[in-house]
Tab-separated table of C-alpha atoms and ligand atoms in Angstrom:
chain	number	residue	atom	x	y	z
A	236	MET	CA	18.213	11.604	40.449
A	237	ARG	CA	17.941	8.024	39.357
A	238	ILE	CA	19.354	6.933	36.108
A	239	TYR	CA	18.867	3.451	34.699
A	240	ALA	CA	21.722	3.011	32.200
A	241	ASP	CA	21.760	-0.739	31.882
A	242	ASN	CA	19.340	-1.284	29.088
A	243	ALA	CA	21.629	-3.694	27.251
A	244	ALA	CA	21.030	-6.000	30.290
A	245	THR	CA	17.236	-5.505	30.338
A	246	THR	CA	14.856	-2.703	29.726
A	247	ARG	CA	11.792	-1.496	31.755
A	248	MET	CA	8.487	-2.590	30.172
A	249	SER	CA	6.801	0.131	28.256
A	250	ASP	CA	3.367	1.235	29.633
A	251	THR	CA	1.771	0.080	26.332
A	252	ALA	CA	3.288	-3.278	26.753
A	253	ILE	CA	2.174	-3.596	30.361
A	254	SER	CA	-1.419	-2.647	29.565
A	255	VAL	CA	-1.587	-5.047	26.508
A	256	MET	CA	-0.222	-7.804	28.808
A	257	LEU	CA	-2.647	-7.107	31.581
A	258	ASP	CA	-5.546	-6.997	29.080
A	259	CYS	CA	-4.528	-10.421	27.678
A	260	MET	CA	-4.155	-11.941	31.087
A	261	LYS	CA	-7.609	-10.925	32.017
A	262	ASN	CA	-9.430	-11.449	28.731
A	263	ILE	CA	-7.524	-13.710	26.341
A	264	TYR	CA	-7.041	-16.678	28.590
A	265	GLY	CA	-7.928	-19.500	26.198
A	266	ASN	CA	-5.656	-22.191	24.904
A	267	PRO	CA	-4.934	-21.426	21.324
A	268	SER	CA	-4.920	-25.159	20.448
A	269	ASN	CA	-8.600	-25.577	21.575
A	270	GLN	CA	-10.477	-23.822	18.810
A	271	PHE	CA	-13.789	-25.482	19.259
A	272	TYR	CA	-14.989	-22.718	21.433
A	273	SER	CA	-14.653	-18.959	21.072
A	274	VAL	CA	-12.368	-18.428	24.092
A	275	GLY	CA	-9.690	-20.640	22.456
A	276	GLN	CA	-10.303	-19.070	19.005
A	277	ALA	CA	-9.761	-15.664	20.414
A	278	ALA	CA	-6.315	-16.772	21.759
A	279	LYS	CA	-5.441	-18.281	18.337
A	280	ASP	CA	-6.467	-15.107	16.670
A	281	LYS	CA	-4.429	-12.996	18.954
A	282	LEU	CA	-1.370	-15.312	18.425
A	283	GLU	CA	-1.575	-15.215	14.590
A	284	GLU	CA	-2.200	-11.395	14.640
A	285	CYS	CA	1.072	-10.947	16.686
A	286	ARG	CA	2.909	-13.285	14.482
A	287	ALA	CA	1.774	-11.400	11.282
A	288	GLN	CA	2.672	-8.046	12.894
A	289	ILE	CA	6.160	-9.191	13.982
A	290	ALA	CA	6.793	-10.737	10.606
A	291	ALA	CA	5.804	-7.450	8.869
A	292	VAL	CA	8.182	-5.470	11.065
A	293	ILE	CA	11.133	-7.476	9.963
A	294	ASN	CA	9.982	-8.167	6.341
A	295	ALA	CA	9.412	-11.883	6.845
A	296	GLU	CA	6.377	-14.085	6.361
A	297	PRO	CA	4.262	-14.970	9.427
A	298	ARG	CA	4.991	-18.746	9.044
A	299	GLU	CA	8.743	-17.844	9.417
A	300	ILE	CA	8.241	-16.666	12.965
A	301	ILE	CA	8.652	-19.141	15.885
A	302	PHE	CA	7.842	-17.870	19.342
A	303	THR	CA	10.342	-18.844	22.006
A	304	SER	CA	11.210	-18.175	25.720
A	305	GLY	CA	13.758	-15.498	24.654
A	306	GLY	CA	16.971	-14.852	22.935
A	307	SER	CA	18.931	-17.718	24.538
A	308	GLU	CA	16.423	-20.369	23.380
A	309	ALA	CA	16.349	-18.870	19.898
A	310	ASP	CA	20.119	-18.867	19.694
A	311	ASN	CA	20.252	-22.508	20.802
A	312	GLN	CA	17.575	-23.639	18.393
A	313	ALA	CA	19.022	-21.881	15.371
A	314	ILE	CA	22.524	-23.077	15.932
A	315	LEU	CA	21.629	-26.678	16.977
A	316	SER	CA	19.304	-26.996	14.048
A	317	ALA	CA	21.812	-25.817	11.347
A	318	ALA	CA	24.415	-28.050	12.997
A	319	GLU	CA	22.263	-31.106	12.838
A	320	TYR	CA	21.259	-30.432	9.285
A	321	GLY	CA	24.983	-30.108	8.436
A	322	ARG	CA	25.997	-33.195	10.331
A	323	ARG	CA	23.581	-35.246	8.263
A	324	ARG	CA	25.374	-34.104	5.033
A	325	GLY	CA	28.867	-34.531	6.493
A	326	LYS	CA	29.370	-30.805	7.163
A	327	THR	CA	30.638	-30.043	10.611
A	328	HIS	CA	32.427	-26.669	10.404
A	329	ILE	CA	30.880	-23.607	11.894
A	330	ILE	CA	32.145	-20.054	11.889
A	331	SER	CA	31.308	-17.453	14.472
A	332	THR	CA	33.117	-14.672	16.272
A	333	ALA	CA	35.077	-14.411	19.493
A	334	PHE	CA	32.669	-11.916	21.152
A	335	GLU	CA	29.267	-13.521	20.682
A	336	HIS	CA	26.880	-13.754	23.568
A	337	HIS	CA	27.381	-16.923	25.752
A	338	ALA	CA	24.042	-18.358	24.567
A	339	VAL	CA	25.943	-18.774	21.235
A	340	LEU	CA	29.468	-19.399	22.468
A	341	HIS	CA	28.424	-22.067	24.911
A	342	THR	CA	26.214	-23.785	22.321
A	343	LEU	CA	29.169	-23.897	19.991
A	344	LYS	CA	31.315	-25.316	22.777
A	345	LYS	CA	28.815	-28.136	23.224
A	346	LEU	CA	29.029	-28.811	19.464
A	347	GLU	CA	32.706	-28.816	19.462
A	348	LYS	CA	32.775	-31.580	22.099
A	349	SER	CA	30.481	-33.621	19.836
A	350	GLY	CA	32.877	-33.373	16.922
A	351	PHE	CA	32.241	-30.003	15.162
A	352	THR	CA	35.131	-27.758	14.343
A	353	ILE	CA	34.552	-24.123	15.287
A	354	THR	CA	36.281	-21.136	13.891
A	355	LEU	CA	35.903	-17.978	15.929
A	356	LEU	CA	36.870	-14.954	13.887
A	357	PRO	CA	38.681	-12.056	15.562
A	358	VAL	CA	36.804	-8.906	15.908
A	359	HIS	CA	39.759	-6.494	16.037
A	360	GLU	CA	40.264	-3.436	18.077
A	361	ASN	CA	37.209	-1.640	16.753
A	362	GLY	CA	34.931	-4.613	17.570
A	363	VAL	CA	33.873	-5.231	13.911
A	364	VAL	CA	34.191	-8.494	11.980
A	365	ASP	CA	36.215	-8.382	8.772
A	366	VAL	CA	34.208	-9.978	5.910
A	367	CYS	CA	37.407	-10.885	4.026
A	368	GLU	CA	38.465	-12.921	7.041
A	369	LEU	CA	35.113	-14.656	7.026
A	370	VAL	CA	35.470	-15.517	3.404
A	371	ALA	CA	38.930	-16.878	3.967
A	372	ALA	CA	37.711	-19.000	6.901
A	373	MET	CA	35.023	-20.767	4.844
A	374	ARG	CA	35.477	-24.371	3.961
A	375	ASP	CA	33.713	-26.992	1.875
A	376	ASP	CA	32.240	-28.453	4.993
A	377	THR	CA	31.075	-25.130	6.585
A	378	CYS	CA	27.449	-25.611	7.506
A	379	LEU	CA	26.800	-22.450	9.434
A	380	VAL	CA	27.967	-18.869	9.984
A	381	THR	CA	26.588	-17.096	13.079
A	382	VAL	CA	27.459	-13.582	13.647
A	383	MET	CA	25.688	-11.188	15.971
A	384	THR	CA	24.103	-8.032	14.595
A	385	VAL	CA	24.973	-5.742	17.474
A	386	ASN	CA	27.410	-6.673	20.322
A	387	ASN	CA	25.729	-6.544	23.768
A	388	GLU	CA	28.769	-4.977	25.580
A	389	ILE	CA	30.314	-2.556	23.225
A	390	GLY	CA	27.404	-1.835	20.929
A	391	THR	CA	29.218	-2.264	17.725
A	392	ILE	CA	27.180	-2.964	14.615
A	393	GLN	CA	28.387	-5.809	12.332
A	394	PRO	CA	28.303	-5.789	8.508
A	395	ILE	CA	25.323	-8.286	8.414
A	396	ALA	CA	24.257	-7.684	4.944
A	397	GLU	CA	27.681	-8.329	3.441
A	398	ILE	CA	28.062	-11.465	5.563
A	399	GLY	CA	24.626	-12.623	4.336
A	400	ALA	CA	25.457	-12.023	0.813
A	401	VAL	CA	28.760	-14.029	1.146
A	402	CYS	CA	26.925	-16.884	2.834
A	403	ARG	CA	24.177	-17.104	0.386
A	404	GLU	CA	26.572	-17.075	-2.490
A	405	ARG	CA	28.224	-20.082	-1.092
A	406	GLY	CA	25.066	-21.839	0.183
A	407	VAL	CA	26.090	-21.652	3.841
A	408	PHE	CA	23.348	-21.037	6.409
A	409	PHE	CA	23.581	-17.759	8.103
A	410	HIS	CA	22.227	-17.042	11.614
A	411	THR	CA	22.481	-13.701	13.459
A	412	ASP	CA	21.817	-13.049	17.145
A	413	ALA	CA	19.954	-9.698	16.675
A	414	VAL	CA	18.849	-9.387	20.315
A	415	GLN	CA	20.517	-6.125	20.727
A	416	ALA	CA	19.348	-4.794	17.345
A	417	VAL	CA	15.758	-5.703	17.134
A	418	GLY	CA	13.697	-2.642	18.190
A	419	HIS	CA	16.766	-0.575	18.008
A	420	LEU	CA	17.925	-0.696	14.357
A	421	PRO	CA	15.832	-1.228	11.253
A	422	ILE	CA	15.640	-4.978	10.532
A	423	ASP	CA	14.954	-6.415	7.097
A	424	VAL	CA	15.729	-10.185	6.944
A	425	LYS	CA	15.608	-10.096	3.199
A	426	ALA	CA	18.068	-7.266	2.790
A	427	MET	CA	20.260	-8.936	5.441
A	428	GLN	CA	20.100	-12.166	3.572
A	429	THR	CA	19.912	-14.039	6.895
A	430	ASP	CA	18.364	-17.543	7.180
A	431	MET	CA	17.823	-17.243	10.931
A	432	LEU	CA	17.587	-14.343	13.413
A	433	SER	CA	17.107	-14.382	17.196
A	434	ALA	CA	15.274	-11.605	19.074
A	435	SER	CA	14.268	-11.183	22.694
A	436	ALA	CA	11.385	-8.904	24.027
A	437	HIS	CA	12.983	-7.685	27.228
A	438	LYS	CA	15.648	-5.849	25.365
A	439	PHE	CA	13.132	-3.618	23.704
A	440	HIS	CA	10.735	-2.775	26.493
A	441	GLY	CA	8.763	-6.043	26.283
A	442	PRO	CA	8.525	-8.654	29.075
A	443	LYS	CA	11.141	-11.161	30.103
A	444	GLY	CA	10.851	-14.759	29.111
A	445	VAL	CA	9.643	-14.271	25.546
A	446	GLY	CA	11.259	-13.861	22.225
A	447	PHE	CA	11.298	-15.233	18.764
A	448	LEU	CA	13.318	-16.971	16.103
A	449	TYR	CA	12.989	-16.133	12.344
A	450	VAL	CA	13.558	-19.063	10.117
A	451	LYS	CA	13.592	-18.484	6.412
A	452	LYS	CA	11.187	-20.776	4.604
A	453	GLY	CA	12.999	-23.991	3.600
A	454	ALA	CA	15.841	-23.542	6.174
A	455	PRO	CA	16.200	-26.352	8.647
A	456	VAL	CA	14.673	-26.076	12.120
A	457	TYR	CA	14.340	-28.808	14.644
A	458	PRO	CA	12.515	-28.594	18.015
A	459	LEU	CA	14.429	-28.208	21.276
A	460	ILE	CA	11.339	-28.968	23.113
A	461	GLU	CA	9.271	-32.024	22.342
A	462	GLY	CA	5.533	-32.163	23.021
A	463	GLY	CA	2.501	-30.688	21.416
A	464	ALA	CA	2.256	-29.439	17.857
A	465	GLN	CA	2.361	-25.813	18.730
A	466	GLU	CA	4.479	-23.552	16.480
A	467	ARG	CA	4.098	-25.916	13.453
A	468	GLY	CA	5.776	-28.690	15.537
A	469	LYS	CA	8.893	-26.698	16.068
A	470	ARG	CA	8.395	-25.618	19.610
A	471	ALA	CA	6.021	-27.551	21.897
A	472	GLY	CA	4.307	-25.923	24.937
A	473	THR	CA	1.231	-23.925	25.247
A	474	GLU	CA	1.911	-20.438	23.956
A	475	ASN	CA	2.636	-17.489	26.202
A	476	ILE	CA	-0.099	-15.243	24.745
A	477	PRO	CA	0.211	-12.386	27.140
A	478	GLY	CA	4.012	-12.313	26.721
A	479	ILE	CA	3.756	-12.556	22.953
A	480	ALA	CA	1.122	-9.829	22.652
A	481	ALA	CA	3.248	-7.530	24.922
A	482	MET	CA	6.210	-8.151	22.954
A	483	THR	CA	4.526	-7.346	19.718
A	484	ALA	CA	3.175	-4.065	21.188
A	485	ALA	CA	6.661	-3.231	22.508
A	486	LEU	CA	8.235	-3.979	19.208
A	487	GLN	CA	5.762	-1.910	17.198
A	488	GLU	CA	6.268	0.941	19.553
A	489	SER	CA	10.055	0.732	19.430
A	490	VAL	CA	10.116	0.651	15.661
A	491	ASP	CA	7.655	3.556	15.422
A	492	ASN	CA	9.891	5.552	17.841
A	493	MET	CA	13.252	4.405	16.354
A	494	ASP	CA	14.213	7.431	14.260
A	495	SER	CA	13.288	10.002	16.935
A	496	VAL	CA	15.076	8.052	19.632
A	497	LYS	CA	18.230	7.676	17.492
A	498	ALA	CA	18.234	11.488	16.685
A	499	ARG	CA	17.840	12.314	20.428
A	500	LEU	CA	20.175	9.814	21.890
A	501	THR	CA	23.133	10.061	19.493
A	502	PRO	CA	24.252	13.511	20.705
A	503	ILE	CA	23.767	12.446	24.246
A	504	ARG	CA	25.936	9.391	23.810
A	505	ASP	CA	28.602	11.421	22.094
A	506	HIS	CA	28.441	13.917	24.853
A	507	ILE	CA	29.193	11.196	27.436
A	508	ILE	CA	31.957	9.827	25.259
A	509	LYS	CA	33.512	13.213	24.940
A	510	GLY	CA	33.246	13.898	28.643
A	511	LEU	CA	34.708	10.563	29.679
A	512	SER	CA	37.494	10.849	27.153
A	513	GLY	CA	38.742	13.650	29.311
A	514	ILE	CA	39.681	11.284	32.054
A	515	PRO	CA	43.458	10.499	31.715
A	516	HIS	CA	44.456	6.886	30.786
A	517	SER	CA	40.917	5.914	29.621
A	518	ALA	CA	39.682	4.606	26.235
A	519	LEU	CA	36.497	4.020	24.538
A	520	ASN	CA	35.836	0.397	23.724
A	521	GLY	CA	34.488	-0.362	20.268
A	522	ASP	CA	34.116	1.713	17.034
A	523	PRO	CA	33.031	5.283	17.797
A	524	VAL	CA	30.800	5.315	14.722
A	525	SER	CA	29.597	1.865	13.872
A	526	ARG	CA	27.794	1.490	17.259
A	527	VAL	CA	24.219	1.718	18.498
A	528	CYS	CA	23.055	5.086	19.803
A	529	GLY	CA	22.681	4.131	23.342
A	530	ASN	CA	25.963	2.388	24.051
A	531	VAL	CA	29.045	3.841	25.851
A	532	ASN	CA	31.775	1.433	26.975
A	533	PHE	CA	34.977	2.729	28.539
A	534	SER	CA	38.107	1.288	30.230
A	535	PHE	CA	39.805	3.204	32.947
A	536	GLU	CA	43.252	2.171	33.930
A	537	GLY	CA	44.077	1.452	37.646
A	538	ILE	CA	40.524	0.846	38.907
A	539	GLU	CA	38.133	-2.047	39.549
A	540	GLY	CA	34.873	-2.062	37.594
A	541	GLU	CA	32.867	-3.379	40.621
A	542	SER	CA	33.896	-0.529	42.904
A	543	LEU	CA	32.928	1.949	40.188
A	544	LEU	CA	29.579	0.302	39.921
A	545	ILE	CA	28.880	0.382	43.661
A	546	LEU	CA	29.776	4.123	44.017
A	547	LEU	CA	27.852	4.979	40.880
A	548	ASP	CA	24.807	3.280	42.374
A	549	GLN	CA	25.185	5.639	45.354
A	550	LYS	CA	24.730	8.447	42.971
A	551	GLY	CA	21.689	6.915	41.482
A	552	ILE	CA	23.313	5.522	38.395
A	553	CYS	CA	22.724	1.863	37.366
A	554	ALA	CA	25.426	0.633	34.936
A	555	SER	CA	27.369	-2.459	34.232
A	556	SER	CA	31.020	-3.545	33.901
A	557	GLY	CA	33.164	-5.882	31.992
A	558	SER	CA	34.828	-6.937	35.187
A	559	ALA	CA	34.715	-10.246	37.075
A	560	CYS	CA	32.164	-10.092	39.825
A	561	THR	CA	29.347	-8.499	37.921
A	562	SER	CA	29.395	-11.322	35.406
A	563	GLY	CA	29.747	-13.956	38.161
A	564	SER	CA	32.973	-15.296	36.797
A	565	LEU	CA	36.554	-14.682	37.603
A	566	ASP	CA	37.600	-13.857	34.012
A	567	PRO	CA	37.066	-10.380	32.743
A	568	SER	CA	34.586	-9.894	29.866
A	569	HIS	CA	35.531	-12.086	26.798
A	570	VAL	CA	34.227	-9.239	24.591
A	571	LEU	CA	36.854	-6.774	25.926
A	572	LEU	CA	39.552	-9.420	25.711
A	573	ALA	CA	38.412	-10.095	22.132
A	574	ILE	CA	39.048	-6.474	21.194
A	575	GLY	CA	42.555	-6.797	22.640
A	576	ARG	CA	42.154	-5.150	26.019
A	577	GLU	CA	44.499	-6.419	28.708
A	578	HIS	CA	43.094	-8.265	31.666
A	579	GLY	CA	43.693	-5.488	34.152
A	580	VAL	CA	42.280	-2.842	31.823
A	581	ALA	CA	39.249	-4.969	30.952
A	582	HIS	CA	38.545	-5.285	34.716
A	583	GLY	CA	38.322	-1.484	34.984
A	584	SER	CA	35.571	-1.112	32.482
A	585	LEU	CA	32.117	0.564	32.417
A	586	ARG	CA	29.096	-0.127	30.178
A	587	LEU	CA	26.413	2.518	29.954
A	588	SER	CA	23.402	1.591	27.840
A	589	LEU	CA	21.088	4.515	27.729
A	590	GLY	CA	17.311	4.497	27.990
A	591	ASP	CA	15.182	6.035	25.195
A	592	ASP	CA	14.327	8.807	27.583
A	593	ALA	CA	17.837	9.785	28.608
A	594	THR	CA	18.599	13.509	28.813
A	595	MET	CA	21.637	15.844	28.442
A	596	GLU	CA	21.282	16.724	32.094
A	597	GLU	CA	21.540	13.047	32.997
A	598	ALA	CA	24.564	12.796	30.655
A	599	ASP	CA	26.241	15.568	32.572
A	600	HIS	CA	25.487	13.920	35.996
A	601	ILE	CA	26.962	10.670	34.623
A	602	VAL	CA	30.115	12.283	33.336
A	603	ASP	CA	30.700	14.281	36.525
A	604	SER	CA	30.047	11.288	38.687
A	605	VAL	CA	32.329	8.914	36.757
A	606	LYS	CA	35.106	11.483	36.752
A	607	GLU	CA	34.865	12.036	40.443
A	608	ILE	CA	34.609	8.322	41.259
A	609	VAL	CA	37.534	7.310	38.982
A	610	ALA	CA	39.754	9.923	40.608
A	611	HIS	CA	38.695	8.862	44.035
A	612	LEU	CA	39.326	5.144	43.397
A	613	ARG	CA	42.683	5.879	41.894
A	614	SER	CA	43.640	7.955	44.832
A	615	PHE	CA	44.044	4.752	46.948
A	616	SER	CA	44.704	2.177	44.139
A	617	PRO	CA	48.123	0.472	44.474
A	618	VAL	CA	48.106	-0.195	40.741
A	619	TRP	CA	47.572	3.466	40.125
A	620	ARG	CA	50.317	4.366	42.486
A	621	ASP	CA	52.697	1.974	40.513
A	622	LEU	CA	51.742	3.520	37.386
A	623	GLN	CA	52.236	7.040	38.597
A	624	THR	CA	55.679	6.197	40.024
A	625	GLY	CA	56.846	4.401	36.988
A	626	LYS	CA	56.919	1.013	38.486
A	627	ARG	CA	54.407	-0.195	35.987
A	628	GLU	CA	53.817	1.110	32.480
A	629	TYR	CA	50.590	2.600	31.327
A	630	ILE	CA	48.684	0.556	28.805
A	631	LEU	CA	46.173	3.297	27.903
B	21	PLP	C1	20.183	-10.604	26.293
B	21	PLP	C2	20.955	-11.366	25.110
B	21	PLP	C3	20.632	-12.607	24.859
B	21	PLP	C4	19.870	-13.570	25.718
B	21	PLP	O1	18.419	-13.271	25.540
B	21	PLP	P1	17.402	-13.746	26.709
B	21	PLP	O2	16.063	-13.393	26.253
B	21	PLP	O3	17.819	-12.950	27.959
B	21	PLP	O4	17.662	-15.208	26.900
B	21	PLP	C5	21.217	-13.199	23.721
B	21	PLP	N1	22.020	-12.440	22.898
B	21	PLP	C6	22.313	-11.148	23.288
B	21	PLP	C7	23.142	-10.449	22.287
B	21	PLP	C8	21.782	-10.581	24.315
B	21	PLP	O5	21.983	-9.296	24.501
């Protein structure tokens, strides 16, 4: 049995997206900027058809969609644009949260070095932002609020429409990194009252290296990449037509299947949560209700996440962890630290992000495997021995 349960890291392309991509590569090879011949015109038509379709899915207008190389670029462009606009008006305060994706946090760090003041809101034990705390953090010189729609590690859903309403009332730009939400939750940029929204194709069964940024008409947006006049001068570079077409097909498919996937996955997710809760000294990370249907994130005391992942792989299960090595840094996940997990506990964490086609049988296999491996790892863990002999106190 092979179970790919790391869909928050990336998804497999859908067959539809692959066939659209191949078809485009073979047949729609023109440069959309050269419309004096039909090959270029066909590419331009395809591009605009995709733009209109994506706009319709999120209740935007086609001219409000800028195609990018993915979520990271969209996040960078949104934040740097709003910051630049703010700076020109003497507004240099930005509000975000402690558990954003690094594409947001590192961009904010860069701005901080160039004179901006950044407030990172706490996200509490349940992994949800408190709108009252956001209101309290707002200042006269706040130029941007950026809060993710769904957290990529613990899957918690943020009160985006409420945040949007508060920002609009005060005339502050609001960006949301919706990379984990687009294709998974209904997105309506008008209802969310967001000015900017980032999305990435490879998180909803599209190809890697392509995404989009929604920018509300009239909101500021400056190019990160200078060059040609593509994307109305907001993003230079010949458009990635096969990627954009495949992303559009994948998004449409995800949206069409959204309700049925949610109905099917929710009980499977809850079954896994219930099963893993049976492991002593373990805890679910993030709110049990306000979370996307495919996300399970657990911490187990007395083990290392990397060892768990390696042994899970031997049982055919691909998952991820909030621990050091998997993220390529020495610190445990900033998301788990942000919800108040101790360093040691954060290291012993497991993220399962289910595929749309996950089954109850697979859920049982996951639960049985994790139980067995955690018990095995604890059997020779010095930390676990200290906990058992009372030398160290249990945290969970
Ligand atoms: C994956 C991800 C990104 C980055 O998207 P890329 O297309 O890989 O650059 C940004 N934000 C969140 C929440 C993500 O999950």
